[in-house]
PDB file of C-alpha atoms in Angstrom:
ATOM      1  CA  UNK A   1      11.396 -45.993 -15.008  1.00  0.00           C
ATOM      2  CA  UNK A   2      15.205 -47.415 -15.895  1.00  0.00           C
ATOM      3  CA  UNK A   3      17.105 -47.484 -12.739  1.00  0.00           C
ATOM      4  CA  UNK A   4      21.413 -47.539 -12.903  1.00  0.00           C
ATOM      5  CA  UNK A   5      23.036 -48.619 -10.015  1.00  0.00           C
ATOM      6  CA  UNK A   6      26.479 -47.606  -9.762  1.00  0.00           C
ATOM      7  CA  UNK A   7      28.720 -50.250  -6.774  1.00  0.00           C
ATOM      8  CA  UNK A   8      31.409 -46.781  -6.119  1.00  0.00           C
ATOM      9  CA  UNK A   9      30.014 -44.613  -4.821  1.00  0.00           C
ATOM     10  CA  UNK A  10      27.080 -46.074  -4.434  1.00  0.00           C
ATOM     11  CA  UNK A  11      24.571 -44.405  -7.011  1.00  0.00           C
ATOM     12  CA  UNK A  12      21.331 -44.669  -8.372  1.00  0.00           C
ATOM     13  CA  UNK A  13      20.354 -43.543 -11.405  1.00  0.00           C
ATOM     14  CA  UNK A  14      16.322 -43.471 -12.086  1.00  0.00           C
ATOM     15  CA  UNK A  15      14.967 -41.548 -15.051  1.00  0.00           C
ATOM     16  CA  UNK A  16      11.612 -41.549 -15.664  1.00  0.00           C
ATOM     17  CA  UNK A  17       8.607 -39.190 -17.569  1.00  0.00           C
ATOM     18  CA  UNK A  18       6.651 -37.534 -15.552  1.00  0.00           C
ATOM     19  CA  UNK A  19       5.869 -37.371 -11.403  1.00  0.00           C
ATOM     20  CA  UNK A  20       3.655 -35.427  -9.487  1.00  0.00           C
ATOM     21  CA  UNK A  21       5.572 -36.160  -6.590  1.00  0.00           C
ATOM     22  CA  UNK A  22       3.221 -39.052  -4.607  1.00  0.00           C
ATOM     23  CA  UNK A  23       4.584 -41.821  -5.975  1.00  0.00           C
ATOM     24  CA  UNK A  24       7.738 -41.184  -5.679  1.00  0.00           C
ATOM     25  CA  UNK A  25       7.400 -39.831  -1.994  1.00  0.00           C
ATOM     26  CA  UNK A  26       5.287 -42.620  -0.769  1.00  0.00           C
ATOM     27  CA  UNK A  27       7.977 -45.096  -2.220  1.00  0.00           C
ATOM     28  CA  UNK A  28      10.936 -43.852  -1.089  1.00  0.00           C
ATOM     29  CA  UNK A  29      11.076 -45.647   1.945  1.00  0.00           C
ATOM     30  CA  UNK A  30       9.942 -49.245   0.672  1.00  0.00           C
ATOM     31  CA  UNK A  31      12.330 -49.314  -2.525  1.00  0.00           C
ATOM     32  CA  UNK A  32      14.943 -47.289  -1.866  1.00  0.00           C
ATOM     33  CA  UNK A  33      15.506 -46.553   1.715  1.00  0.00           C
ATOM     34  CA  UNK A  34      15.146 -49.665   3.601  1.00  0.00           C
ATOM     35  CA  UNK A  35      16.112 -52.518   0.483  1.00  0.00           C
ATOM     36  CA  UNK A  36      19.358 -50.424   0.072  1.00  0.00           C
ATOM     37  CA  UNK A  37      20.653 -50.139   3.371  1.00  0.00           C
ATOM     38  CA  UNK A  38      23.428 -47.861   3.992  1.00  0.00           C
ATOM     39  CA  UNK A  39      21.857 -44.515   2.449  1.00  0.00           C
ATOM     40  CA  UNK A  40      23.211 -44.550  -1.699  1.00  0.00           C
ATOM     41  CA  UNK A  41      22.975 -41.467  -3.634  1.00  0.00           C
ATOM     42  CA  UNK A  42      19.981 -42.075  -5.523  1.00  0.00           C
ATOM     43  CA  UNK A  43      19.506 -39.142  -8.394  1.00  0.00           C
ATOM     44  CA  UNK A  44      16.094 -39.005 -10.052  1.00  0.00           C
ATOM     45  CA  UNK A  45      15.635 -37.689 -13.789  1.00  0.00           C
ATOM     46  CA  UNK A  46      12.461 -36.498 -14.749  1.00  0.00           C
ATOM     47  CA  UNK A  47      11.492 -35.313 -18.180  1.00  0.00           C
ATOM     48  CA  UNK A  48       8.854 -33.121 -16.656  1.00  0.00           C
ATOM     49  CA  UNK A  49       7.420 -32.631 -13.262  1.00  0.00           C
ATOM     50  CA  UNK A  50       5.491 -29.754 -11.676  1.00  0.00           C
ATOM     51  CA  UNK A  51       7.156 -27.361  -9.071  1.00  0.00           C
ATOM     52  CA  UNK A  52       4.973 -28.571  -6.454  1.00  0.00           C
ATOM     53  CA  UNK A  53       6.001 -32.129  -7.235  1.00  0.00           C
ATOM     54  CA  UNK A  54       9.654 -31.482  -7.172  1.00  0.00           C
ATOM     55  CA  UNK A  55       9.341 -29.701  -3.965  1.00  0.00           C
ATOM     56  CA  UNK A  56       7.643 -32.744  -2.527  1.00  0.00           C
ATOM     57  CA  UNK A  57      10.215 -34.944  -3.363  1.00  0.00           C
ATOM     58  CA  UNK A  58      13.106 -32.986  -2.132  1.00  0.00           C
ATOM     59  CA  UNK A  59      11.078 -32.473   1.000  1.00  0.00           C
ATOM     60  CA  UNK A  60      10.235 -35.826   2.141  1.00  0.00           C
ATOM     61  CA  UNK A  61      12.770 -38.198   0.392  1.00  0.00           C
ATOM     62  CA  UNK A  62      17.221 -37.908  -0.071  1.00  0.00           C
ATOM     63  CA  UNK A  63      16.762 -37.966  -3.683  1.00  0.00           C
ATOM     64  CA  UNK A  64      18.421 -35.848  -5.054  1.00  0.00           C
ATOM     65  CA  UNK A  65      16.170 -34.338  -8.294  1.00  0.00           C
ATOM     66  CA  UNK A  66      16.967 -33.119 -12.023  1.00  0.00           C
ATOM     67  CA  UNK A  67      14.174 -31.952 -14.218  1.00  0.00           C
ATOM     68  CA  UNK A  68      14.045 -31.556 -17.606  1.00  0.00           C
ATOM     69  CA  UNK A  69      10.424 -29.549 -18.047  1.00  0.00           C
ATOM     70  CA  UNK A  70       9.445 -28.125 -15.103  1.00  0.00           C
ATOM     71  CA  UNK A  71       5.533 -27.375 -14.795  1.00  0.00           C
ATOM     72  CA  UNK A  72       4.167 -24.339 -13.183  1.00  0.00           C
ATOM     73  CA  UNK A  73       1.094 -23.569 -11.996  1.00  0.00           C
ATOM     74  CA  UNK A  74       0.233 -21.634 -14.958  1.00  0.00           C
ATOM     75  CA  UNK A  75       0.730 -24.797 -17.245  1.00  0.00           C
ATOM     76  CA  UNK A  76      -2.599 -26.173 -15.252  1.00  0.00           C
ATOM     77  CA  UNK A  77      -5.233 -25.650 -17.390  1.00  0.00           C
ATOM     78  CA  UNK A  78      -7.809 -24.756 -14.504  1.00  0.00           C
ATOM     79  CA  UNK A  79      -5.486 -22.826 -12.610  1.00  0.00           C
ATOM     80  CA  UNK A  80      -6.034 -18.928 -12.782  1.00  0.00           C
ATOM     81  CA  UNK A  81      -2.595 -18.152 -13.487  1.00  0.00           C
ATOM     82  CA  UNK A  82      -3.328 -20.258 -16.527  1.00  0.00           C
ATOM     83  CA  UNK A  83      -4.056 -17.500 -19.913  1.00  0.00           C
ATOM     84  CA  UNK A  84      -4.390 -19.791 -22.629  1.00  0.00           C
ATOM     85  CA  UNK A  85      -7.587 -20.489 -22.484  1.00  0.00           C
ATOM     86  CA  UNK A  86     -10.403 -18.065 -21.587  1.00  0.00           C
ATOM     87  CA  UNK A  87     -12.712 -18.962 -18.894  1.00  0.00           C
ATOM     88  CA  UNK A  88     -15.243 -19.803 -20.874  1.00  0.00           C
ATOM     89  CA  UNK A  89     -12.926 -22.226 -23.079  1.00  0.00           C
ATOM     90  CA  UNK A  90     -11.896 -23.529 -19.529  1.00  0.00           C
ATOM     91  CA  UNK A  91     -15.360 -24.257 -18.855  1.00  0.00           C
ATOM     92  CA  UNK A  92     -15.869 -26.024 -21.267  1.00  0.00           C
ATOM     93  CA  UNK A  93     -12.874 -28.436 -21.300  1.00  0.00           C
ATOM     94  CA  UNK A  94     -13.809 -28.991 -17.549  1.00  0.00           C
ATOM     95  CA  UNK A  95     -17.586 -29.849 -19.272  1.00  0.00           C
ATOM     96  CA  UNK A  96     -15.820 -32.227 -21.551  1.00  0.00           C
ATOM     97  CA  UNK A  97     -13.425 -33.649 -18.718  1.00  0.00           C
ATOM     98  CA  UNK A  98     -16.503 -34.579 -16.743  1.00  0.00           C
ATOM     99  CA  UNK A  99     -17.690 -36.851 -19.789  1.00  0.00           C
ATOM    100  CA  UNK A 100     -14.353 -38.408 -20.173  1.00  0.00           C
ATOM    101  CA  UNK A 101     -13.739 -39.111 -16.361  1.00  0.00           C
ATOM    102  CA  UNK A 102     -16.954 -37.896 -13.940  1.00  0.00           C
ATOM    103  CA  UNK A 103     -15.192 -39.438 -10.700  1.00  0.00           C
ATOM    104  CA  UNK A 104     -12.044 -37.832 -11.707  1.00  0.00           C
ATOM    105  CA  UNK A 105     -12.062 -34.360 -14.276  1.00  0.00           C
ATOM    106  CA  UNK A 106      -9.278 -32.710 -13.224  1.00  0.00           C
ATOM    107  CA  UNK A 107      -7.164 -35.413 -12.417  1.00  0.00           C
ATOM    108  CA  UNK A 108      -4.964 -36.654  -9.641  1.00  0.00           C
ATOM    109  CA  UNK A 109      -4.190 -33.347  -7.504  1.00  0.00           C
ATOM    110  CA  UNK A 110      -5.953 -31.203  -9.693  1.00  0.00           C
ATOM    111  CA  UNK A 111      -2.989 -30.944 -12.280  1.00  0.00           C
ATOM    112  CA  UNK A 112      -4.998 -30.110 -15.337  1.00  0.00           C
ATOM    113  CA  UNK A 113      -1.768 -30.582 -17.533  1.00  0.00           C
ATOM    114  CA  UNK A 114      -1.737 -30.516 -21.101  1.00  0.00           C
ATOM    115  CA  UNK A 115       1.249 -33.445 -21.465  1.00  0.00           C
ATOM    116  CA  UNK A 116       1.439 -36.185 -23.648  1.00  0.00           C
ATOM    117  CA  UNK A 117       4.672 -38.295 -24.428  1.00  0.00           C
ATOM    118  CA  UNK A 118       5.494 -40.197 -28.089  1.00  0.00           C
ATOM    119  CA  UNK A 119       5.214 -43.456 -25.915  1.00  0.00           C
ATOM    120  CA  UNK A 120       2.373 -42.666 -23.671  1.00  0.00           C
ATOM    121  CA  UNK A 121       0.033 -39.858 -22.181  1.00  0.00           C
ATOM    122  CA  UNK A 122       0.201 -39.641 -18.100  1.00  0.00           C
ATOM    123  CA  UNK A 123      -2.533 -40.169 -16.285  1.00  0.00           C
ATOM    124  CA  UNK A 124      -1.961 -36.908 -14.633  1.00  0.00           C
ATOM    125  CA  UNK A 125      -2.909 -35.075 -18.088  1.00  0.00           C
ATOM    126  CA  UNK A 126      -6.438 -34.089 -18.384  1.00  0.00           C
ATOM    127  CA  UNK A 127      -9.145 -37.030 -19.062  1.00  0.00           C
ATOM    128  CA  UNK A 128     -10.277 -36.178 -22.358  1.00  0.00           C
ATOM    129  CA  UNK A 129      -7.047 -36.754 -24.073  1.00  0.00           C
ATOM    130  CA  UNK A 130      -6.097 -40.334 -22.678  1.00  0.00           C
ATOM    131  CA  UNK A 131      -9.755 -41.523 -21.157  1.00  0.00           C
ATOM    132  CA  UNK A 132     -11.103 -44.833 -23.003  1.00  0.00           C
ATOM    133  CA  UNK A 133     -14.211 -46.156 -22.333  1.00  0.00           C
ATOM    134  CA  UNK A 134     -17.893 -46.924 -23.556  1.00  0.00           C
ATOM    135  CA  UNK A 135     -18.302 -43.773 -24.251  1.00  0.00           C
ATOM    136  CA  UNK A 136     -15.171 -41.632 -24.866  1.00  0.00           C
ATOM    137  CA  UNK A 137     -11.855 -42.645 -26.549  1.00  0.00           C
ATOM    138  CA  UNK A 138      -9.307 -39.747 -25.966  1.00  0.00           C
ATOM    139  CA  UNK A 139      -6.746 -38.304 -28.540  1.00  0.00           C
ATOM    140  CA  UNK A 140      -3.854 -40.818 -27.004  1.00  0.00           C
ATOM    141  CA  UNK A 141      -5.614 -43.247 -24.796  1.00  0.00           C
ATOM    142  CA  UNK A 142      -3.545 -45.222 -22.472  1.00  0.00           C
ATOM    143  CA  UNK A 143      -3.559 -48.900 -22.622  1.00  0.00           C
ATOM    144  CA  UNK A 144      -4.280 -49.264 -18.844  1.00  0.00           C
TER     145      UNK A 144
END
């Protein structure tokens, strides 16, 4: 995340990737809020983020929030309002999800995005594109 800080007015800049909204709701108090006393304008960039997660953030932090890419629910691969895959082909990348990542196939929240950047694929994209382990290596796996 690259973070401007502007002394007048008092602005924050942070532009980052991708949020699903958690992180950047369960943080909002501990970085922002109480370090910077006084209440600055803080304005988070996001290259993408789902609807849900930019609702979240306007709900429970002051940030104020600019997307580039916003997700729907039919950009979530399990979703029903999803039509790019039959459900058949969806069961089947669920089958290969639970290979990649057993504990975790539809990742964090359920997002079953489709997302990868040039630098790095989110952990919030679906396992079998960024899982690495004994026995899978994804299409982009993450160095974490």
């Amino acid at each position: 995340m690259l973070v401007k800080y502007q002394q007048e007015p008092r602005t924050i800049k942070a532009v980052t990737d991708f949020r699903t909204g958690k992180q950047v709701s369960d943080s909002w108090r501990e970085i922002f809020h109480e370090l910077l006393a006084g209440g600055p304008r803080i304005i988070l960039v996001l290259v993408a983020a789902t609807t849900t997660a930019i609702q979240r953030i306007r709900e429970e932090t002051d940030m104020e929030v600019r997307c580039c890419n916003r997700l729907q629910s039919s950009d979530n691969i399990f979703a029903a309002e999803c039509d790019h895959f039959t459900d058949e082909e969806k069961s089947a990348i669920l089958r290969y999800c639970r290979n990649a990542n057993n504990a975790n196939p539809r990742v964090f929240g359920d997002c079953g995005l489709l997302l990868v950047f040039v630098h790095r694929c989110p952990n919030n994209t679906i396992p079998i594109l960024h899982a690495n382990h004994e026995d899978w290596v994804g299409l982009f796996p993450r160095d974490d």
